[in-house]
Amino acid sequence: MTTYIIRRLFMVIPILLGAATIVFALMFIVPGDPARLLMGQHGDEQTIATIRKELGLDEPVYIQYAKFIGRLARGDLGMSYRQKRPVAQIIRERFPATAKLAVVSMFIAVIIGVAAGILAASFRNTVLDWLVMVFSLSGISMPVFWLGMMLILVFASGLGWLPVGGYGRSGDIRHIALPALSLAAISVGYIARMMRSSMLEVIGKDYIRTARAKGLSRKAVILRHALKNAFIPVITIIGINFASLLGGAVATETVFAWPGLGRATVDAIRVRDLPVVEGCVMFLAFIFVIANLLVDLSYAWLDPRIRLDGSTEGS
Amino acid sequence: MNTLQLRFYGMLFFVLAVLNISGCGSPPEETDRVFRFRLGSDPPSLDLIHATDTSSATVVFRIFEGLVDQDPETLKIIPSLAERWEISEDGLTYTFYLKKGVRFHNGREVTSADFRYNFERCLTPKNISERSWVLAPIKGAQEMLEGKSTSLSGMETPDDYTVILHLEQPFTPFISYLTMEAGRVAAREGIEGAEYIPVGTGPYKFISWEHDIRVSLEANEDWHGGAVSVKRVDYEVIPDVGVAYQKFIAGELDLINEIPPGQLTLIKEKYPQFIRIWPYLRNEYIGFNHTRPPFKGNLKLRQALCWSVDRESIVRNLLEGASTVANSILPPGIPGKDETIQGYGYDPEKAKLRLAEAGYPGGKGLPEISLWYNTNEMHQQVAQIVQDSFRKIGVNIRLKSLDWPAYLKACQSFEPDMFRMGWVADIPDADNFLYILLDSKQIGAPGNYSGYSNPKFDRLVEEARVSLDEAHRIELYKQADRIATEDACWIMLTYTKLRMLFNPDYDGLVLPLQGEFRIPIEKLRYAPKK
């Protein structure tokens, strides 16, 4: 197990190097001159030339790439072209808001999604099942922008229960409710659908029939025997969803004026603030790698037959 | 408690813990007398040498002051930290006499050395200032920008209260440049610390900046300009205009600097008391590419397209009346604006006639023309109306949109046949439109993206740059504006008006011609109307 974790952690390096190369190449290919864009509307040529030189944008691309990788190797994400501050500081400021939103919305999504999925599977082909499936499909399909706006119109502008948007003084619970809810909608949909299909598969298994035959109640069988086994594919969905939420949710953060990483990244792309874009993408890649690792580790915890060194016990 | 329940409560505890770390359950927001001003984006910088956008300017102009300032309504240059100044007859030497006893927010008195420090900091290449061009007319600035010198030779500070600036050559708009961010003064103590803190002399002091959330300022009780009534201003960063509007209506904001597109008529009916609309120094146009056919050297063709566009319809249907039809390059309010220039009305018959005279009767024989715009709903709709107008005289065009960075690059390298563009004045001087956007020295990246070139026009505009006689300058700009219009250098579309929603419980609102970012908050007074 320990060797497995160490081996996986070593694999982080080539993955991050790959991500770094891709993001560098993409930002190089995308048209737009960062130096010119810093200037606002007024493009004085000498000023642009000075900025290009000072930022090292006048150097050949392979030198820029080598310097970029060199910086990353030293753990330095560089300075924002626009804000003239370290990128690490920008990420540090935005990450708590993003993490808070991700944790709360994931919590909502898991509770509702898992419960809905179990119910739908237990009452297969009934009105309840049908309702859960319709709602989860609409959760997945509804544009977050629209849903966010609707929630604001109903709960904030209409009923006046919650603030319209913003982080409040410190992102308190009244401010987080609506963004978390609108962000959870998509995950609820995915989790419920996955939970349902996985549950149905498990319920059809022999050992479930045996448990029922043994005289255990339907509830006990589902909650104690089926749930844990049905959870493995759901965990994957949760892990990946959670990782992507930790990378920032642009639309939700924009609608609710939430100061998260997604907004920071997209704002940086809009003005070609390369170090910020690269830093945020590297951070996201890192989170994904770690999330994937945790998901894999949780398989072994949920199902002792799965061993992470490659072989499967008892097969 | 079984393991599943245990895990559930464990997770619940984790969520609550996360919320608690960040201070859940803090007291309700104190909104008493705090003026809440919406910003569409987090200011990229509150540093004078880096601030280039309106979000930054909105905040920076309240914290910092310069030698001179500009009256927001009359646009006249007025004293600020300098109580008076002299300009030599040859237009080369500017002498400013500082007010005595003006203090920075940290209590230290402002002296001429502070101006030297700020100007030299701006011109030092390693500080990567986006605004070094503002000070570039000063003698010795070039040497500094090229790294050949570390001090500004054209700046003299003979005593603590005198600043003398020598220019390389006469440049009349220079005094207006000094009202911009880079002409203002910050205390070096705020700059040289571990983290940058904006410390100026203005009516408001910096308290805090939570990125992407808000910037908070408090009144400077010792301000040399007099008492300030509004004690605290919070600049709230709300990117989405629809949400900003909902927040305003809910009473969570006092000023929003935009109105959701297409909602003006509705809001006018429902909340007329909140709406403020006023003209500002901005034009919208579609540039022709003068560097290659079909527009190069074909005046008749350009005129044909100018006559074909229904600007009234754009103003009425798209901009909901909150703009005016443009007759020439310069927007109203700029000294040198000539209202008698006829411009181009909407006359499809005349357009067809000109098109035939240009050698393309009914549009026959024209190569495929592209009209580019930067991705934005409003720009797209304008482009579609223009496309439709052209079609009515037989000219078919292709539309193309790009995001701003890519678009700007394409325009600078003359890729489009036609392109949409708008310009907001940096300073209230006709030079800022006519020289920067149309002089042949500015062709390409510096601003003349259409490649328009007319030696007669250049002569007038370049003479006006150095002339010290205000009346003569205005005459020169009137002539130049007329020439460019007659040349059909662009299709002039509209002069945009600013629209905002404002809490009428505040008295003393001044509507600046340069834009809402210059609104003097220090002149507001809270006076509830109920």
PDB file of C-alpha atoms in Angstrom, chain B residues 67-170:
ATOM      1  CA  LEU B  67      -0.269  68.645  -9.313  1.00  0.00           C
ATOM      2  CA  VAL B  68      -3.440  69.643 -11.137  1.00  0.00           C
ATOM      3  CA  ASP B  69      -6.879  68.132 -11.587  1.00  0.00           C
ATOM      4  CA  GLN B  70      -9.749  68.479 -13.972  1.00  0.00           C
ATOM      5  CA  ASP B  71     -13.180  69.875 -13.237  1.00  0.00           C
ATOM      6  CA  PRO B  72     -15.418  66.881 -13.950  1.00  0.00           C
ATOM      7  CA  GLU B  73     -18.156  68.993 -15.539  1.00  0.00           C
ATOM      8  CA  THR B  74     -16.370  71.828 -17.325  1.00  0.00           C
ATOM      9  CA  LEU B  75     -13.188  69.797 -18.026  1.00  0.00           C
ATOM     10  CA  LYS B  76     -11.081  72.863 -17.130  1.00  0.00           C
ATOM     11  CA  ILE B  77      -7.716  72.268 -15.474  1.00  0.00           C
ATOM     12  CA  ILE B  78      -7.955  73.271 -11.817  1.00  0.00           C
ATOM     13  CA  PRO B  79      -5.412  73.418  -8.969  1.00  0.00           C
ATOM     14  CA  SER B  80      -4.888  70.337  -6.838  1.00  0.00           C
ATOM     15  CA  LEU B  81      -1.611  69.861  -4.959  1.00  0.00           C
ATOM     16  CA  ALA B  82      -0.172  72.767  -6.928  1.00  0.00           C
ATOM     17  CA  GLU B  83      -1.934  75.995  -5.982  1.00  0.00           C
ATOM     18  CA  ARG B  84      -0.759  77.693  -9.164  1.00  0.00           C
ATOM     19  CA  TRP B  85       1.462  77.101 -12.172  1.00  0.00           C
ATOM     20  CA  GLU B  86       3.126  78.871 -15.086  1.00  0.00           C
ATOM     21  CA  ILE B  87       3.788  77.690 -18.614  1.00  0.00           C
ATOM     22  CA  SER B  88       6.639  79.419 -20.453  1.00  0.00           C
ATOM     23  CA  GLU B  89       5.880  81.211 -23.716  1.00  0.00           C
ATOM     24  CA  ASP B  90       7.687  78.610 -25.794  1.00  0.00           C
ATOM     25  CA  GLY B  91       5.526  75.918 -24.175  1.00  0.00           C
ATOM     26  CA  LEU B  92       8.597  74.024 -22.987  1.00  0.00           C
ATOM     27  CA  THR B  93       8.746  74.773 -19.262  1.00  0.00           C
ATOM     28  CA  TYR B  94       6.030  74.107 -16.701  1.00  0.00           C
ATOM     29  CA  THR B  95       6.556  75.491 -13.194  1.00  0.00           C
ATOM     30  CA  PHE B  96       4.265  74.296 -10.411  1.00  0.00           C
ATOM     31  CA  TYR B  97       4.057  75.819  -6.918  1.00  0.00           C
ATOM     32  CA  LEU B  98       2.898  73.297  -4.347  1.00  0.00           C
ATOM     33  CA  LYS B  99       0.451  74.021  -1.551  1.00  0.00           C
ATOM     34  CA  LYS B 100       2.239  73.991   1.772  1.00  0.00           C
ATOM     35  CA  GLY B 101       1.238  71.703   4.617  1.00  0.00           C
ATOM     36  CA  VAL B 102      -0.578  69.055   2.547  1.00  0.00           C
ATOM     37  CA  ARG B 103      -0.039  65.688   4.172  1.00  0.00           C
ATOM     38  CA  PHE B 104      -0.125  62.120   2.963  1.00  0.00           C
ATOM     39  CA  HIS B 105      -2.517  59.762   4.742  1.00  0.00           C
ATOM     40  CA  ASN B 106       0.424  58.636   6.862  1.00  0.00           C
ATOM     41  CA  GLY B 107       0.934  62.187   8.141  1.00  0.00           C
ATOM     42  CA  ARG B 108       4.084  63.131   6.266  1.00  0.00           C
ATOM     43  CA  GLU B 109       4.086  66.400   4.302  1.00  0.00           C
ATOM     44  CA  VAL B 110       4.159  66.261   0.498  1.00  0.00           C
ATOM     45  CA  THR B 111       7.185  67.890  -1.083  1.00  0.00           C
ATOM     46  CA  SER B 112       8.562  68.230  -4.579  1.00  0.00           C
ATOM     47  CA  ALA B 113      10.855  65.257  -3.865  1.00  0.00           C
ATOM     48  CA  ASP B 114       7.777  63.032  -3.756  1.00  0.00           C
ATOM     49  CA  PHE B 115       6.894  64.020  -7.301  1.00  0.00           C
ATOM     50  CA  ARG B 116      10.425  63.269  -8.435  1.00  0.00           C
ATOM     51  CA  TYR B 117      10.284  59.888  -6.733  1.00  0.00           C
ATOM     52  CA  ASN B 118       6.965  58.979  -8.373  1.00  0.00           C
ATOM     53  CA  PHE B 119       7.841  60.225 -11.862  1.00  0.00           C
ATOM     54  CA  GLU B 120      11.233  58.492 -11.883  1.00  0.00           C
ATOM     55  CA  ARG B 121       9.663  55.310 -10.569  1.00  0.00           C
ATOM     56  CA  CYS B 122       7.189  55.361 -13.456  1.00  0.00           C
ATOM     57  CA  LEU B 123       9.937  55.842 -16.033  1.00  0.00           C
ATOM     58  CA  THR B 124      12.266  53.134 -14.668  1.00  0.00           C
ATOM     59  CA  PRO B 125      12.000  50.172 -17.067  1.00  0.00           C
ATOM     60  CA  LYS B 126      12.233  47.465 -14.413  1.00  0.00           C
ATOM     61  CA  ASN B 127       9.076  48.827 -12.783  1.00  0.00           C
ATOM     62  CA  ILE B 128       7.181  47.874 -15.974  1.00  0.00           C
ATOM     63  CA  SER B 129       4.813  50.828 -15.918  1.00  0.00           C
ATOM     64  CA  GLU B 130       1.977  50.638 -18.448  1.00  0.00           C
ATOM     65  CA  ARG B 131       1.670  54.412 -18.246  1.00  0.00           C
ATOM     66  CA  SER B 132       5.201  55.623 -18.862  1.00  0.00           C
ATOM     67  CA  TRP B 133       3.952  57.285 -22.075  1.00  0.00           C
ATOM     68  CA  VAL B 134       2.121  59.834 -19.925  1.00  0.00           C
ATOM     69  CA  LEU B 135       5.432  61.256 -18.715  1.00  0.00           C
ATOM     70  CA  ALA B 136       7.378  60.542 -21.906  1.00  0.00           C
ATOM     71  CA  PRO B 137       7.105  64.159 -23.176  1.00  0.00           C
ATOM     72  CA  ILE B 138       9.388  65.309 -20.313  1.00  0.00           C
ATOM     73  CA  LYS B 139      13.000  65.880 -21.286  1.00  0.00           C
ATOM     74  CA  GLY B 140      15.178  62.947 -20.276  1.00  0.00           C
ATOM     75  CA  ALA B 141      12.278  60.508 -20.115  1.00  0.00           C
ATOM     76  CA  GLN B 142      13.489  58.677 -23.216  1.00  0.00           C
ATOM     77  CA  GLU B 143      16.941  58.162 -21.696  1.00  0.00           C
ATOM     78  CA  MET B 144      15.330  56.670 -18.616  1.00  0.00           C
ATOM     79  CA  LEU B 145      13.026  54.389 -20.618  1.00  0.00           C
ATOM     80  CA  GLU B 146      15.980  53.198 -22.678  1.00  0.00           C
ATOM     81  CA  GLY B 147      17.914  52.467 -19.482  1.00  0.00           C
ATOM     82  CA  LYS B 148      20.587  55.083 -20.214  1.00  0.00           C
ATOM     83  CA  SER B 149      19.825  57.173 -17.156  1.00  0.00           C
ATOM     84  CA  THR B 150      18.360  56.643 -13.705  1.00  0.00           C
ATOM     85  CA  SER B 151      17.248  60.204 -13.091  1.00  0.00           C
ATOM     86  CA  LEU B 152      14.898  62.506 -14.940  1.00  0.00           C
ATOM     87  CA  SER B 153      17.051  65.307 -16.323  1.00  0.00           C
ATOM     88  CA  GLY B 154      14.086  67.455 -17.396  1.00  0.00           C
ATOM     89  CA  MET B 155      12.723  67.691 -13.856  1.00  0.00           C
ATOM     90  CA  GLU B 156      13.896  70.315 -11.379  1.00  0.00           C
ATOM     91  CA  THR B 157      12.967  70.573  -7.730  1.00  0.00           C
ATOM     92  CA  PRO B 158      14.760  73.760  -6.593  1.00  0.00           C
ATOM     93  CA  ASP B 159      12.992  73.719  -3.226  1.00  0.00           C
ATOM     94  CA  ASP B 160      10.426  71.636  -1.352  1.00  0.00           C
ATOM     95  CA  TYR B 161       7.470  73.426  -2.917  1.00  0.00           C
ATOM     96  CA  THR B 162       8.470  73.945  -6.545  1.00  0.00           C
ATOM     97  CA  VAL B 163       8.362  71.412  -9.377  1.00  0.00           C
ATOM     98  CA  ILE B 164       9.725  72.433 -12.766  1.00  0.00           C
ATOM     99  CA  LEU B 165       9.213  70.218 -15.803  1.00  0.00           C
ATOM    100  CA  HIS B 166      11.032  70.790 -19.103  1.00  0.00           C
ATOM    101  CA  LEU B 167       9.516  69.182 -22.168  1.00  0.00           C
ATOM    102  CA  GLU B 168      11.454  67.791 -25.097  1.00  0.00           C
ATOM    103  CA  GLN B 169       9.213  69.769 -27.461  1.00  0.00           C
ATOM    104  CA  PRO B 170       6.036  71.784 -26.968  1.00  0.00           C
TER     105      PRO B 170
END
